[in-house]
Short mmCIF file of C-alpha atoms in Angstrom, two decimals:
data_model
loop_
_atom_site.label_atom_id
_atom_site.label_comp_id
_atom_site.label_asym_id
_atom_site.label_seq_id
_atom_site.Cartn_x
_atom_site.Cartn_y
_atom_site.Cartn_z
CA MET A 1 79.62 84.76 131.22
CA ASN A 2 78.28 88.32 131.55
CA PRO A 3 77.13 89.89 127.78
CA PRO A 4 78.99 91.74 125.78
CA ALA A 5 79.04 95.68 126.10
CA GLN A 6 76.88 97.14 123.26
CA TYR A 7 77.54 99.86 121.03
CA ASP A 8 76.00 101.25 118.04
CA THR A 9 79.45 101.14 115.85
CA VAL A 10 82.98 99.50 117.35
CA ILE A 11 85.81 101.63 116.13
CA VAL A 12 89.08 99.84 115.44
CA GLY A 13 91.68 102.61 115.36
CA GLY A 14 92.32 105.74 116.84
CA GLY A 15 94.13 108.12 114.07
CA PRO A 16 92.95 111.05 112.29
CA ALA A 17 90.40 108.70 110.87
CA GLY A 18 89.12 106.67 113.62
CA LEU A 19 88.78 109.78 115.77
CA THR A 20 87.20 112.35 113.60
CA ALA A 21 85.01 109.11 112.86
CA ALA A 22 84.32 109.14 116.56
CA LEU A 23 83.36 112.72 117.29
CA ALA A 24 81.05 112.67 113.70
CA LEU A 25 79.02 109.61 115.15
CA THR A 26 79.23 111.32 118.73
CA ARG A 27 76.92 113.79 117.34
CA TYR A 28 74.77 111.92 115.25
CA ARG A 29 73.59 110.21 118.88
CA HIS A 30 75.84 107.49 118.43
CA ARG A 31 76.92 105.11 121.23
CA THR A 32 80.69 104.11 120.41
CA LEU A 33 83.93 102.69 121.35
CA VAL A 34 87.36 103.04 120.37
CA ALA A 35 89.99 100.14 120.44
CA GLN A 36 92.83 101.76 120.32
CA SER A 37 95.90 99.98 120.28
CA PRO A 38 98.52 100.63 122.83
CA ALA A 39 101.57 99.91 120.55
CA PRO A 40 103.37 102.77 119.15
CA PRO A 41 101.44 104.75 116.22
CA ARG A 42 102.39 104.50 112.60
CA ASN A 43 103.33 108.28 113.26
CA GLN A 44 105.43 107.97 116.21
CA ALA A 45 108.26 109.43 114.19
CA SER A 46 106.25 112.31 112.83
CA ARG A 47 107.39 116.02 114.83
CA GLY A 48 103.87 117.90 113.90
CA LEU A 49 100.79 117.57 111.82
CA HIS A 50 100.99 119.84 108.75
CA GLY A 51 98.08 120.77 106.41
CA MET A 52 95.25 120.58 108.78
CA ILE A 53 93.76 123.75 109.70
CA GLY A 54 93.79 124.42 113.23
CA LEU A 55 96.34 121.86 114.45
CA GLU A 56 99.71 122.98 111.92
CA GLY A 57 102.58 121.96 113.98
CA ALA A 58 100.48 120.35 116.61
CA THR A 59 102.17 116.79 117.69
CA PRO A 60 100.08 113.85 116.90
CA ALA A 61 99.93 113.42 120.83
CA GLU A 62 98.75 116.54 121.23
CA VAL A 63 96.00 116.23 118.40
CA ARG A 64 94.87 112.66 120.03
CA ALA A 65 94.62 114.28 123.87
CA ARG A 66 92.61 116.96 122.25
CA ALA A 67 90.31 114.63 120.65
CA TRP A 68 89.45 112.60 123.14
CA ARG A 69 88.71 115.99 125.77
CA GLU A 70 86.39 116.89 122.88
CA LEU A 71 84.96 113.90 122.74
CA ASP A 72 84.49 113.28 126.58
CA ALA A 73 82.37 116.16 126.69
CA TYR A 74 79.91 114.61 124.93
CA GLY A 75 80.19 111.09 126.79
CA LEU A 76 78.86 109.19 124.05
CA ALA A 77 82.31 107.56 123.13
CA GLU A 78 84.40 105.36 124.82
CA ARG A 79 88.00 104.95 124.74
CA ARG A 80 89.66 101.39 124.79
CA GLU A 81 93.40 101.13 124.88
CA ALA A 82 93.35 97.44 123.65
CA ALA A 83 93.61 96.20 120.22
CA ALA A 84 91.35 94.39 118.11
CA GLY A 85 91.80 90.29 118.09
CA ASP A 86 89.36 89.77 115.95
CA VAL A 87 86.00 90.81 114.36
CA THR A 88 82.97 87.80 113.82
CA ARG A 89 79.67 87.92 112.75
CA ALA A 90 76.71 88.16 115.28
CA GLU A 91 73.92 86.16 114.56
CA ASP A 92 71.20 89.49 115.14
CA GLY A 93 73.32 90.48 112.65
CA GLY A 94 75.85 92.84 114.19
CA PHE A 95 79.51 91.95 115.32
CA HIS A 96 81.08 90.55 117.93
CA VAL A 97 84.73 92.78 118.04
CA ALA A 98 87.25 90.67 121.04
CA LEU A 99 89.88 93.09 122.47
CA GLY A 100 93.28 92.24 123.51
CA ASP A 101 91.91 92.72 127.46
CA GLY A 102 90.09 89.70 127.23
CA THR A 103 86.80 91.47 126.45
CA THR A 104 84.31 91.25 123.48
CA ALA A 105 82.32 94.12 122.33
CA TRP A 106 79.06 94.29 120.38
CA ALA A 107 78.06 96.45 117.65
CA ARG A 108 75.48 96.89 114.52
CA THR A 109 78.35 98.62 112.67
CA VAL A 110 82.04 98.14 113.02
CA LEU A 111 84.85 101.02 111.37
CA LEU A 112 87.98 99.51 110.50
CA ALA A 113 90.88 102.50 110.66
CA THR A 114 93.57 100.68 111.58
CA GLY A 115 96.46 102.33 109.23
CA VAL A 116 99.20 100.12 107.63
CA VAL A 117 102.42 98.84 108.80
CA ASP A 118 105.35 100.74 106.81
CA VAL A 119 107.83 97.50 105.76
CA HIS A 120 111.39 99.27 106.86
CA PRO A 121 114.15 98.24 104.79
CA ALA A 122 116.02 95.10 106.05
CA GLY A 123 119.82 95.90 106.89
CA VAL A 124 120.19 99.91 105.69
CA GLU A 125 122.38 101.53 108.80
CA GLY A 126 120.47 104.58 109.49
CA PHE A 127 117.33 104.42 108.12
CA ALA A 128 115.48 103.98 111.37
CA GLU A 129 116.89 107.42 112.94
CA CYS A 130 116.66 109.20 109.62
CA TRP A 131 112.94 107.96 109.26
CA GLY A 132 110.19 110.75 109.86
CA ARG A 133 112.94 113.83 109.63
CA THR A 134 115.03 113.34 106.80
CA VAL A 135 114.04 110.54 104.88
CA ILE A 136 110.23 111.32 104.20
CA HIS A 137 107.47 108.79 102.59
CA CYS A 138 105.43 112.06 101.54
CA PRO A 139 107.27 115.65 100.16
CA PHE A 140 103.42 117.22 101.12
CA CYS A 141 103.94 116.09 104.89
CA ILE A 142 107.46 117.92 105.19
CA GLY A 143 108.73 118.48 102.27
CA TRP A 144 109.17 122.31 103.77
CA GLU A 145 111.06 121.40 106.42
CA ASN A 146 113.51 119.80 104.00
CA ALA A 147 112.64 123.00 101.66
CA ASP A 148 115.95 123.81 99.53
CA ARG A 149 118.08 120.88 100.67
CA THR A 150 119.46 117.97 98.15
CA TRP A 151 117.14 115.63 97.81
CA GLY A 152 116.85 111.61 96.51
CA LEU A 153 114.31 109.97 95.11
CA VAL A 154 114.41 106.46 95.85
CA ALA A 155 112.78 104.09 93.03
CA ASP A 156 112.99 101.40 91.61
CA ASP A 157 110.19 101.31 88.90
CA PRO A 158 111.59 103.41 85.73
CA ASP A 159 108.38 106.62 85.51
CA HIS A 160 108.24 106.92 89.30
CA ALA A 161 112.24 108.18 88.93
CA ALA A 162 111.74 109.67 85.90
CA THR A 163 109.94 112.46 87.74
CA ALA A 164 112.83 113.69 90.17
CA ALA A 165 113.91 116.42 88.24
CA ARG A 166 110.34 118.01 88.25
CA ALA A 167 107.55 116.47 90.59
CA PHE A 168 109.74 118.08 93.73
CA SER A 169 111.50 121.31 92.17
CA ALA A 170 108.72 123.23 94.37
CA TRP A 171 111.03 122.09 97.43
CA SER A 172 114.34 121.45 96.05
CA ALA A 173 116.22 122.61 92.85
CA ASP A 174 118.92 119.36 92.98
CA VAL A 175 117.07 115.88 92.73
CA ILE A 176 118.34 112.97 91.26
CA ALA A 177 117.17 109.71 91.09
CA ILE A 178 118.58 106.06 93.55
CA ALA A 179 117.15 102.94 92.00
CA PRO A 180 118.36 99.85 92.58
CA PRO A 181 121.16 97.75 89.75
CA GLY A 182 119.70 96.63 86.86
CA MET A 183 116.11 98.72 86.82
CA ALA A 184 114.07 98.36 83.43
CA ARG A 185 114.81 101.55 81.12
CA ALA A 186 117.46 102.61 83.18
CA ALA A 187 119.14 104.41 80.09
CA GLU A 188 116.30 105.91 78.85
CA THR A 189 116.12 107.36 81.80
CA ARG A 190 119.03 108.75 82.71
CA ARG A 191 118.67 110.38 79.57
CA THR A 192 115.58 112.12 80.36
CA LEU A 193 116.55 113.26 83.87
CA ARG A 194 120.00 114.63 82.94
CA ALA A 195 118.14 116.66 79.83
CA ALA A 196 116.15 118.13 82.79
CA GLY A 197 119.47 118.50 84.85
CA SER A 198 119.46 115.41 86.92
CA ASP A 199 120.81 112.43 86.97
CA LEU A 200 120.27 108.72 87.61
CA VAL A 201 122.48 106.74 89.92
CA GLU A 202 121.80 103.18 90.48
CA GLY A 203 123.34 101.90 93.65
CA GLU A 204 121.52 99.66 96.52
CA ILE A 205 121.79 101.43 99.83
CA VAL A 206 123.43 99.89 102.31
CA ARG A 207 124.14 103.18 104.18
CA LEU A 208 122.64 106.13 105.55
CA HIS A 209 125.12 108.54 107.40
CA HIS A 210 123.74 111.47 109.43
CA ARG A 211 124.40 113.55 112.67
CA ASP A 212 120.87 112.48 115.23
CA GLY A 213 118.81 111.63 112.01
CA ASP A 214 119.97 114.45 109.95
CA LEU A 215 121.12 113.06 106.57
CA HIS A 216 124.26 113.65 104.68
CA THR A 217 125.53 110.91 102.94
CA VAL A 218 124.09 108.29 100.82
CA GLU A 219 126.51 105.11 100.68
CA THR A 220 125.53 102.48 98.09
CA ALA A 221 127.00 98.45 98.31
CA ASP A 222 129.85 99.33 96.22
CA GLY A 223 130.97 102.23 98.07
CA THR A 224 129.57 105.31 96.23
CA LEU A 225 129.03 108.04 98.20
CA LEU A 226 126.35 110.43 97.52
CA ALA A 227 126.31 114.10 99.03
CA ARG A 228 122.37 113.88 99.70
CA GLN A 229 120.04 115.70 102.84
CA THR A 230 117.02 114.28 102.19
CA LEU A 231 115.77 110.84 100.61
CA LEU A 232 111.98 110.44 99.71
CA TRP A 233 111.34 107.33 100.09
CA SER A 234 108.19 105.76 100.27
CA PRO A 235 109.06 101.81 101.45
CA PRO A 236 106.11 98.86 100.73
CA GLN A 237 103.38 99.03 102.71
CA ARG A 238 101.38 96.20 104.70
CA GLN A 239 97.67 95.72 106.61
CA VAL A 240 98.11 94.88 109.77
CA PRO A 241 97.20 91.45 111.18
CA LEU A 242 93.78 91.50 112.27
CA VAL A 243 93.07 93.02 108.55
CA ASP A 244 94.54 90.19 107.15
CA ARG A 245 92.23 87.74 108.99
CA LEU A 246 89.62 89.22 107.41
CA THR A 247 90.48 88.80 104.66
CA THR A 248 90.35 85.09 104.75
CA THR A 249 87.35 84.77 107.39
CA LEU A 250 85.07 87.16 106.51
CA GLY A 251 85.73 87.46 102.47
CA LEU A 252 87.33 91.21 102.56
CA ALA A 253 88.25 92.06 99.04
CA ARG A 254 91.58 93.52 98.34
CA ASP A 255 93.08 95.49 95.14
CA GLU A 256 96.37 94.26 93.48
CA ALA A 257 98.26 96.07 95.93
CA GLY A 258 97.10 94.60 99.11
CA PHE A 259 94.28 97.84 99.97
CA LEU A 260 91.07 97.09 101.40
CA THR A 261 88.51 97.74 98.98
CA VAL A 262 85.48 99.69 100.17
CA GLY A 263 82.66 101.70 97.55
CA PRO A 264 81.33 105.10 97.77
CA ASP A 265 80.05 105.01 101.06
CA ARG A 266 83.56 103.69 102.61
CA GLN A 267 81.19 100.19 102.94
CA THR A 268 83.56 96.54 102.26
CA ARG A 269 81.90 94.20 101.00
CA VAL A 270 80.63 92.99 104.05
CA PRO A 271 77.59 94.81 105.16
CA GLY A 272 77.79 96.60 108.22
CA LEU A 273 81.77 96.35 107.53
CA TYR A 274 83.13 99.63 106.86
CA ALA A 275 87.11 101.04 106.33
CA ALA A 276 88.51 104.48 106.25
CA GLY A 277 92.25 105.61 105.71
CA ASP A 278 95.56 104.60 104.92
CA LEU A 279 94.09 101.05 105.35
CA THR A 280 92.50 101.65 101.69
CA THR A 281 94.79 103.50 99.29
CA ARG A 282 98.43 104.38 99.53
CA TRP A 283 97.90 107.75 97.14
CA GLU A 284 95.57 109.68 99.34
CA GLN A 285 97.50 109.03 102.97
CA GLY A 286 97.98 111.83 105.77
CA ALA A 287 95.90 112.87 108.45
CA VAL A 288 94.02 115.48 106.11
CA ASN A 289 92.85 112.74 103.45
CA ALA A 290 92.33 109.97 106.62
CA ALA A 291 90.09 112.46 108.53
CA GLY A 292 88.13 113.25 105.60
CA ALA A 293 88.02 109.45 105.23
CA GLY A 294 86.63 108.77 108.67
CA ALA A 295 84.04 111.70 108.07
CA ALA A 296 82.74 110.38 105.20
CA ALA A 297 82.31 106.82 106.70
CA ALA A 298 80.10 107.95 109.98
CA ASP A 299 77.39 109.78 107.67
CA ALA A 300 77.42 106.31 105.54
CA ILE A 301 76.70 104.53 108.54
CA HIS A 302 75.07 107.17 110.37
CA PHE A 303 72.33 107.30 107.33
CA ALA A 304 72.62 103.17 106.55
CA HIS A 305 71.74 102.68 110.42
CA PRO A 306 70.55 105.76 111.95
CA ARG A 307 70.19 106.26 115.15
CA ARG A 308 66.41 106.51 117.16
CA PRO A 309 66.23 108.63 120.19
CA SER A 310 65.41 105.99 123.35
#
């Protein structure tokens, strides 16, 4: 068998964190492989990137294409349209990365930038059509595009629900909370919201009425119809299968919410194995934060494993 191709770093994931890290490592003169899954990216529903200077409104596909034009100009980063199936320790202290195309790569360091998987609610008609357009998980991402509409905050936690009247007032003057039946402290939360000019509605959402993804009515299981044009709905998230496996095989640590634990240098508890982006936190997700985490990981990798001129 041919020996595996060798790299300074293999980056698993070709989103903002992975590509920013690839560019930074390239400029540090590291030879890098970016393993990018051929499956549609998590942000495929996005119609444009927001908040990143110089790229305002660019689609995810446009951002990736531009990133690779910039990377290709240096000639040190290689793109592989293949998911990583496994990461194992090599006897020499590096890592073997098994790819979905049947090849294996060796690297001194590995950066996991896989993102996470949004777990969409089962049985809610119309959710998929509205997702990323008028059902949003992040007001900072596309709150502007949904401004001056009627909003609903879908929440199962009373403290989160109680923020409906004030947290999103920059985008809408009409925000209510929608909670599942039997939510703890529901009566108290309702009083708080009504005092602030909002309200709490309890009900299980079963259908989103829309016109080509443009929401206009939310229907609950008891037949209640709520006139809402935008829903702020953050579904549960899970790690991709690779990260789940590595938690067991390499002993990666995760927090109570299931996100990968890293140190200030973005390194996991496995020396030489780093992680950056959405798989490490729910509260700093978004292209700008992910890109910053990727850059920080690249800095840490270089200073811990500097590339020597040949």
